[in-house]
Amino acid sequence: MISHLALGGVKNVSLNLTISNAGDDAYDTNIYFNFSREYWLFSLSFGVFSVCFGLQEEKGISCMLVELDFLKCSVGFPFMRAQTKYHLSVLFDTSRLSGENETLLFLVHARSANPEHDSTLHDNTLELSIPLVHEVDTTITGVVTPTSFVYGNSVDRSRFLQLDDMECSFQPLNFTFQVINNGPSRLPGSTVDIRIPNRLTSNGADMFHIIDTQVSEGRGNCTWHRNPKPCTIPHDKKSIFHTIFAFFTKSGKKVLDCDRPGRACLTISCSLSSQAKEEATSIDVQMLLNTEILQRDSFSVIQYVTRGHVQLDDRAVEVSTGLPEEISLVFEALHSQEPRGYVVGWIIAISLLVGILLFLLLAVLLWKMGFFRRHYREIIEAEKNRKDSDESWDWVQKSQ
C-alpha cells in the first residue's frame, strides 16, 4: 500500500483485493465498495475515476454501480465454493482530484447469504485511507529598478521625488517578485516574506516608505509596518571643517543585509492564494528611500541586500529540484563625491592658506640654518682681489 498520494503526480491508483472463503460454500456472495461522494462524483462527471476488473464474468465476478458512491460486485454467482479465493482489481484515475479532502477513503465489505458467527465477522470489513499530499517545487525570482542611483549635495533635487508638505528628497524603487509552482501538485497557498534593511544604524531613522503593493489578478494581499514619519531629516548641525573632513574621508562600501545579526529590517508579508501547476503569481512593491538620511553616512557606496522567501501552506510539501526558494536583490546608493559650492570655496581658501604657511615655514627653517646670513659682498671682493693679484704676477713674469 502506498504511503501517500501526490495530487497531480500520480495518474491512477489500483485497489487490489483478495476475497477468500474459509468455510462452506457461500451463496449470494457480494463485495460492496463505498467511496467518498466527492471522488465518485468526479468519476461520473469528469471521468476522474474508472473501474476495470482483473477477472471477467465467466470467471465468477460481475459488478454494477448502485449509487454514485457505491459499487456492488457479485462473486461466484450463484455461490462461492469452499476454500477458494478470488482476486479483484479496481483502478481509479486520480489525475484531476481537487485535494479538498485530506485523505482518499475506501470502505470495502464482504457479505453472503450464509449465516456467519460473530467471531469471524471482523475480517469481512476493510477500511483503507490514503493521505493526499500537495507535492510542489516552488521557485521565486525577482528584479529591482533602478539597480543603482547617485545622491549627494551636488545632485539636482529635481532628479528625486518630493511629496506634498515634505522637505525630503525620495528615490523611487520598484520591486517585482514572481512565485512559480513547478508542480506536480496544485499549491494550496503560500506566504512570501520580503525583508529590506531599513536603517543605517541600529538606533537610526527608518529610510523606506512603502507607497503600494499589488498581487497579480488580486490573488493575494500584503501587510507591513507603516512608517509614521517617512520624512525624517537629521538636524545635527556640523561645522564647515567637519564637512570638509567628511568629504575627504568618505570612501569604501557599506553592505546592509538582513541576514546579518543586529540589522533593523522592514518586513513585507504577502499571503498568496492557490496556484496550479506551472502557474506564476507576481508581487509588485513600490517604495521610496529617504536620501536625506544617506547624506549623514560616511561611506561612498551603500549596498542594500533585499531578500525574498517562500513559505508553503501546511498542506503542501516541498520537493526540491535545486531551484531557489529564496532570492536576494541588490541595489546601491552611490555618493556623488562632489562637495557643495561653498565647500569648494573653503577648500581653495584653506589650500592657499596651507600653502602660504608651508612657504613661511620653509623660509624660517632656511633662515635658522643661516642660509640668509652669508657675506656675499666680502666673498665677491675677495674673489676680485685674487683675480687682480693673479694678473699682476703674470705681467711680472712676462717682463722678465
Coordinates of C-alpha atoms in Angstrom, one line a residue:
M1 CA 0.0 0.0 0.0
I2 CA 1.3 3.5 -0.9
S3 CA 2.2 5.8 2.0
H4 CA 0.5 8.9 0.4
L5 CA -0.8 10.2 -2.9
A6 CA 0.8 13.2 -4.6
L7 CA -2.0 15.1 -6.1
G8 CA -1.3 15.7 -9.8
G9 CA 1.8 13.5 -9.7
V10 CA 0.0 10.1 -9.7
K11 CA -2.4 9.5 -12.5
N12 CA -4.2 6.4 -11.1
V13 CA -4.4 4.2 -8.0
S14 CA -5.1 0.5 -8.2
L15 CA -7.1 -1.1 -5.4
N16 CA -6.2 -4.8 -5.3
L17 CA -8.4 -7.1 -3.2
T18 CA -8.5 -10.8 -2.4
I19 CA -11.7 -12.4 -1.0
S20 CA -11.4 -15.9 0.3
N21 CA -14.0 -18.4 1.7
A22 CA -12.5 -20.5 4.5
G23 CA -15.8 -22.2 5.3
D24 CA -18.6 -24.0 3.4
D25 CA -20.0 -22.9 0.0
A26 CA -21.2 -19.3 0.4
Y27 CA -24.4 -18.4 -1.5
D28 CA -25.0 -14.9 -2.9
T29 CA -21.6 -13.6 -2.0
N30 CA -21.1 -9.8 -2.7
I31 CA -18.4 -7.2 -2.2
Y32 CA -19.5 -3.6 -1.6
F33 CA -17.3 -0.7 -2.3
N34 CA -18.1 2.7 -0.8
F35 CA -16.2 5.8 -1.7
S36 CA -16.2 9.5 -0.8
R37 CA -19.0 11.0 -2.7
E38 CA -16.7 13.9 -3.9
Y39 CA -14.5 11.4 -5.7
W40 CA -17.3 9.4 -7.1
L41 CA -19.0 12.5 -8.4
F42 CA -15.7 13.4 -10.2
S43 CA -15.8 9.8 -11.6
L44 CA -19.2 10.3 -13.2
S45 CA -19.0 13.9 -14.2
F46 CA -15.4 14.3 -15.3
G47 CA -14.1 10.8 -15.8
V48 CA -11.7 11.1 -12.9
F49 CA -12.5 7.5 -11.7
S50 CA -12.8 4.5 -13.9
V51 CA -13.2 0.8 -13.0
C52 CA -11.6 -2.3 -14.6
F53 CA -11.6 -5.9 -13.4
G54 CA -8.9 -8.4 -13.4
L55 CA -11.4 -11.3 -13.7
Q56 CA -14.2 -11.4 -16.2
E57 CA -17.8 -12.6 -15.6
E58 CA -17.0 -16.1 -16.9
K59 CA -14.6 -16.4 -14.0
G60 CA -17.3 -15.6 -11.5
I61 CA -17.2 -11.8 -10.9
S62 CA -19.6 -9.1 -12.2
C63 CA -20.0 -5.5 -10.9
M64 CA -22.6 -2.8 -11.1
L65 CA -22.8 0.8 -9.9
V66 CA -25.7 1.0 -7.4
E67 CA -25.3 4.7 -6.4
L68 CA -22.9 7.5 -7.2
D69 CA -20.6 6.4 -4.4
F70 CA -21.5 2.7 -4.1
L71 CA -20.2 -0.2 -6.2
K72 CA -21.5 -3.8 -5.8
C73 CA -19.6 -6.8 -7.2
S74 CA -21.1 -10.3 -7.2
V75 CA -18.5 -13.1 -6.6
G76 CA -19.0 -16.7 -7.8
F77 CA -22.7 -16.5 -8.5
P78 CA -24.8 -18.4 -7.5
F79 CA -22.3 -19.4 -4.8
M80 CA -18.7 -19.1 -3.9
R81 CA -17.2 -22.5 -3.4
A82 CA -15.5 -23.5 -0.1
Q83 CA -11.7 -23.0 0.2
T84 CA -11.5 -20.7 -2.8
K85 CA -10.1 -17.2 -3.5
Y86 CA -10.9 -14.5 -5.9
H87 CA -8.8 -11.5 -6.9
L88 CA -10.3 -8.2 -7.8
S89 CA -8.6 -5.0 -9.0
V90 CA -10.3 -1.6 -9.2
L91 CA -8.4 1.2 -11.0
F92 CA -9.1 4.8 -10.1
D93 CA -8.0 7.7 -12.3
T94 CA -6.7 10.4 -9.8
S95 CA -5.2 12.9 -12.2
R96 CA -8.0 15.5 -11.5
L97 CA -8.5 15.2 -7.8
S98 CA -9.1 18.6 -6.2
G99 CA -7.5 17.8 -2.9
E100 CA -10.2 19.5 -0.8
N101 CA -10.2 16.4 1.5
E102 CA -7.1 15.3 3.3
T103 CA -7.5 11.6 2.6
L104 CA -8.8 9.3 -0.1
L105 CA -11.1 6.8 1.7
F106 CA -12.2 3.3 0.6
L107 CA -14.7 1.2 2.6
V108 CA -15.0 -2.5 1.5
H109 CA -17.4 -5.0 2.9
A110 CA -18.0 -8.7 2.0
R111 CA -21.3 -10.4 2.7
S112 CA -23.0 -13.6 1.8
A113 CA -26.5 -15.2 2.4
N114 CA -25.0 -17.8 4.7
P115 CA -25.1 -17.2 8.4
E116 CA -21.7 -16.4 9.9
H117 CA -20.6 -16.4 13.5
D118 CA -19.9 -13.1 15.1
S119 CA -16.4 -14.1 16.0
T120 CA -15.5 -14.3 12.3
L121 CA -17.1 -11.1 11.1
H122 CA -14.1 -8.9 11.9
D123 CA -12.3 -9.7 8.6
N124 CA -15.4 -9.0 6.5
T125 CA -14.8 -5.3 6.5
L126 CA -11.8 -3.3 5.3
E127 CA -11.2 0.4 5.6
L128 CA -8.4 1.9 3.5
S129 CA -7.3 5.5 3.6
I130 CA -4.6 7.2 1.5
P131 CA -3.3 10.6 2.7
L132 CA -3.5 13.2 -0.1
V133 CA -0.3 15.4 -0.2
H134 CA 0.3 18.5 -2.3
E135 CA 3.9 17.9 -3.5
V136 CA 5.2 21.1 -5.1
D137 CA 8.5 22.6 -6.2
T138 CA 8.3 26.4 -5.8
T139 CA 10.7 29.0 -7.3
I140 CA 11.0 32.7 -6.6
T141 CA 12.6 35.2 -8.9
G142 CA 12.7 39.0 -8.8
V143 CA 14.1 42.3 -10.1
V144 CA 14.6 45.7 -8.7
T145 CA 14.7 49.0 -10.6
P146 CA 16.8 51.0 -10.5
T147 CA 19.8 48.9 -9.5
S148 CA 21.8 52.0 -8.5
F149 CA 21.3 55.7 -8.1
V150 CA 23.5 58.7 -7.2
Y151 CA 22.9 61.0 -4.3
G152 CA 24.7 63.9 -2.8
N153 CA 24.7 67.7 -2.3
S154 CA 25.7 68.3 -5.9
V155 CA 22.9 66.2 -7.3
D156 CA 19.9 68.2 -8.6
R157 CA 16.9 67.8 -6.3
S158 CA 14.7 67.5 -9.4
R159 CA 16.1 64.1 -10.0
F160 CA 14.3 62.9 -6.9
L161 CA 10.7 62.8 -5.8
Q162 CA 9.2 65.3 -3.4
L163 CA 6.0 64.5 -1.6
D164 CA 3.4 67.2 -0.7
D165 CA 4.2 69.1 2.5
M166 CA 7.5 67.2 2.9
E167 CA 11.0 68.7 2.6
C168 CA 12.7 65.3 1.9
S169 CA 14.0 64.1 -1.4
F170 CA 13.0 60.5 -2.1
Q171 CA 14.4 57.9 -4.5
P172 CA 11.7 55.7 -6.0
L173 CA 12.3 52.0 -6.1
N174 CA 10.2 49.2 -7.7
F175 CA 10.5 45.6 -6.7
T176 CA 8.9 42.7 -8.6
F177 CA 8.8 39.2 -7.2
Q178 CA 7.4 36.1 -9.0
V179 CA 6.5 32.9 -7.3
I180 CA 6.2 29.9 -9.7
N181 CA 4.7 26.5 -8.8
N182 CA 6.6 23.8 -10.8
G183 CA 4.2 21.1 -9.6
P184 CA 3.5 18.3 -9.7
S185 CA 0.6 19.2 -7.4
R186 CA -1.5 22.3 -7.0
L187 CA -0.1 24.7 -4.4
P188 CA -3.0 25.4 -1.9
G189 CA -1.4 28.6 -0.7
S190 CA 1.9 30.3 0.3
T191 CA 3.4 33.2 2.1
V192 CA 6.2 35.4 0.7
D193 CA 8.3 37.3 3.2
I194 CA 10.3 40.3 1.8
R195 CA 12.9 41.8 4.1
I196 CA 14.6 45.1 3.4
P197 CA 17.3 46.7 5.5
N198 CA 15.6 49.8 6.9
R199 CA 18.2 51.7 9.0
L200 CA 21.8 52.7 8.6
T201 CA 22.4 52.1 12.3
S202 CA 20.5 50.2 14.9
N203 CA 19.1 53.4 16.5
G204 CA 18.8 55.4 13.3
A205 CA 15.6 56.6 11.5
D206 CA 13.6 54.4 9.1
M207 CA 14.7 55.0 5.5
F208 CA 11.9 53.4 3.5
H209 CA 8.3 54.4 2.9
I210 CA 6.1 51.9 1.1
I211 CA 3.7 53.5 -1.4
D212 CA 1.8 50.5 -2.7
T213 CA 1.8 46.7 -3.1
Q214 CA -0.1 44.6 -5.7
V215 CA -0.5 40.9 -6.2
S216 CA -1.3 39.9 -9.8
E217 CA -5.0 39.4 -10.5
G218 CA -5.8 40.1 -6.9
R219 CA -4.8 36.7 -5.8
G220 CA -3.3 37.8 -2.5
N221 CA -2.6 40.7 -0.2
C222 CA 0.4 42.1 1.6
T223 CA 0.9 43.6 5.0
W224 CA 3.7 45.6 6.6
H225 CA 4.5 48.1 9.4
R226 CA 3.9 51.6 8.1
N227 CA 6.5 54.3 8.6
P228 CA 4.7 57.0 10.7
K229 CA 7.4 59.6 9.7
P230 CA 8.5 59.0 6.2
C231 CA 10.3 62.4 6.0
T232 CA 13.0 62.4 8.7
I233 CA 15.8 64.9 8.3
P234 CA 18.6 64.6 10.8
H235 CA 19.2 68.1 12.3
D236 CA 22.7 67.6 13.7
K237 CA 24.5 70.8 12.6
K238 CA 28.1 70.2 11.6
S239 CA 30.9 72.8 11.2
I240 CA 32.5 73.6 7.9
F241 CA 35.6 71.8 9.0
H242 CA 33.7 68.6 9.8
T243 CA 32.0 68.8 6.4
I244 CA 35.4 69.1 4.6
F245 CA 36.9 66.3 6.7
A246 CA 33.9 64.0 5.9
F247 CA 34.3 64.8 2.2
F248 CA 37.9 63.7 2.1
T249 CA 37.4 60.7 4.3
K250 CA 34.2 59.4 2.5
S251 CA 35.3 56.1 1.0
G252 CA 34.6 52.3 1.0
K253 CA 31.4 50.4 0.8
K254 CA 28.8 49.6 3.5
V255 CA 26.7 46.5 3.0
L256 CA 23.2 46.4 4.6
D257 CA 21.9 42.8 4.7
C258 CA 19.0 41.5 6.8
D259 CA 20.8 38.1 7.3
R260 CA 23.5 39.9 9.4
P261 CA 22.8 40.0 13.1
G262 CA 21.5 43.2 14.7
R263 CA 20.2 44.7 11.4
A264 CA 16.9 46.5 11.6
C265 CA 14.7 45.5 8.7
L266 CA 11.4 46.2 7.1
T267 CA 9.3 43.0 6.5
I268 CA 6.6 42.8 3.9
S269 CA 4.4 39.6 4.3
C270 CA 2.3 38.6 1.3
S271 CA -0.3 35.8 1.5
L272 CA -1.0 34.2 -1.8
S273 CA -3.9 32.1 -2.9
S274 CA -3.7 28.7 -4.6
Q275 CA -1.6 28.1 -7.7
A276 CA -2.0 25.5 -10.3
K277 CA 1.0 23.6 -11.8
E278 CA 3.3 25.8 -13.8
E279 CA 1.3 28.9 -12.7
A280 CA 3.1 32.1 -11.6
T281 CA 2.0 34.9 -9.3
S282 CA 3.6 38.3 -9.3
I283 CA 4.1 40.7 -6.4
D284 CA 4.9 44.4 -7.1
V285 CA 6.2 46.7 -4.4
Q286 CA 6.6 50.5 -4.9
M287 CA 8.6 52.3 -2.2
L288 CA 10.6 55.5 -1.5
L289 CA 14.0 55.8 0.0
N290 CA 14.7 59.0 2.1
T291 CA 18.0 60.3 0.7
E292 CA 18.4 62.9 3.4
I293 CA 19.4 60.1 5.8
L294 CA 22.1 58.9 3.4
Q295 CA 23.8 62.3 3.5
R296 CA 24.9 61.7 7.1
D297 CA 26.7 58.4 6.2
S298 CA 30.5 58.3 5.9
F299 CA 30.6 55.7 3.1
S300 CA 30.8 56.4 -0.6
V301 CA 28.7 53.3 -1.6
I302 CA 25.8 51.8 0.4
Q303 CA 24.7 48.4 -0.8
Y304 CA 21.2 47.1 0.1
V305 CA 20.5 43.4 0.0
T306 CA 16.8 42.6 -0.1
R307 CA 15.7 39.1 0.5
G308 CA 12.5 37.2 -0.5
H309 CA 11.5 33.8 0.8
V310 CA 8.5 31.5 0.0
Q311 CA 6.9 29.6 2.9
L312 CA 4.4 26.9 1.9
D313 CA 0.9 26.2 3.2
D314 CA 0.9 23.5 5.9
R315 CA -0.9 21.2 3.4
A316 CA 1.9 21.3 0.9
V317 CA 5.3 19.5 0.9
E318 CA 8.3 21.0 -0.9
V319 CA 10.0 18.6 -3.3
S320 CA 13.1 20.5 -4.2
T321 CA 14.8 20.0 -7.6
G322 CA 17.5 22.6 -7.0
L323 CA 15.5 25.7 -7.9
P324 CA 15.8 28.6 -5.4
E325 CA 13.1 29.1 -2.8
E326 CA 14.8 32.3 -1.7
I327 CA 16.2 35.2 -3.7
S328 CA 18.3 38.2 -2.9
L329 CA 18.1 41.5 -4.8
V330 CA 20.9 44.1 -4.6
F331 CA 20.8 47.8 -5.4
E332 CA 23.3 50.5 -4.5
A333 CA 23.3 54.2 -3.4
L334 CA 26.4 56.0 -4.8
H335 CA 27.6 59.2 -3.3
S336 CA 28.4 61.9 -5.9
Q337 CA 31.7 62.7 -4.2
E338 CA 31.2 66.4 -5.1
P339 CA 31.0 69.0 -2.3
R340 CA 28.7 72.0 -2.3
G341 CA 29.9 75.3 -3.8
Y342 CA 30.7 77.0 -0.6
V343 CA 32.7 73.9 0.5
V344 CA 34.7 74.2 -2.7
G345 CA 35.5 77.9 -1.9
W346 CA 36.6 76.9 1.6
I347 CA 38.8 74.1 0.2
I348 CA 40.5 76.6 -2.1
A349 CA 41.0 79.2 0.6
I350 CA 42.3 76.6 3.1
S351 CA 44.6 75.2 0.4
L352 CA 46.1 78.7 -0.2
L353 CA 46.5 79.3 3.5
V354 CA 48.2 76.0 4.0
G355 CA 50.5 76.7 1.0
I356 CA 51.5 80.1 2.4
L357 CA 52.1 78.6 5.9
L358 CA 54.3 75.9 4.3
F359 CA 56.3 78.6 2.4
L360 CA 56.8 80.7 5.5
L361 CA 57.8 77.6 7.5
L362 CA 60.4 76.8 4.8
A363 CA 61.7 80.3 4.9
V364 CA 62.1 80.3 8.7
L365 CA 63.9 76.9 8.5
L366 CA 66.4 78.3 5.9
W367 CA 66.9 81.4 8.0
K368 CA 67.6 79.3 11.1
M369 CA 70.1 77.4 9.1
G370 CA 71.9 80.6 8.2
F371 CA 71.1 80.5 4.5
F372 CA 70.3 84.2 4.5
R373 CA 73.4 85.2 6.7
R374 CA 76.2 84.6 4.2
H375 CA 78.6 87.6 3.5
Y376 CA 78.2 87.7 -0.2
R377 CA 79.9 91.2 -0.6
E378 CA 83.1 90.2 1.1
I379 CA 83.2 87.0 -0.9
I380 CA 82.8 88.9 -4.2
E381 CA 85.6 91.5 -3.2
A382 CA 88.0 88.7 -2.2
E383 CA 87.4 86.9 -5.4
K384 CA 88.1 90.2 -7.3
N385 CA 91.3 90.8 -5.4
R386 CA 92.5 87.3 -6.1
K387 CA 92.0 87.8 -9.8
D388 CA 93.9 91.2 -9.8
S389 CA 96.8 89.6 -8.0
D390 CA 97.0 86.8 -10.5
E391 CA 97.0 89.2 -13.4
S392 CA 99.9 91.3 -11.7
W393 CA 102.0 88.2 -11.3
D394 CA 101.5 87.2 -14.9
W395 CA 102.8 90.7 -16.1
V396 CA 105.9 90.5 -13.9
Q397 CA 106.8 87.1 -15.4
K398 CA 106.3 88.4 -18.9
S399 CA 108.5 91.5 -18.3
Q400 CA 111.4 89.2 -17.1

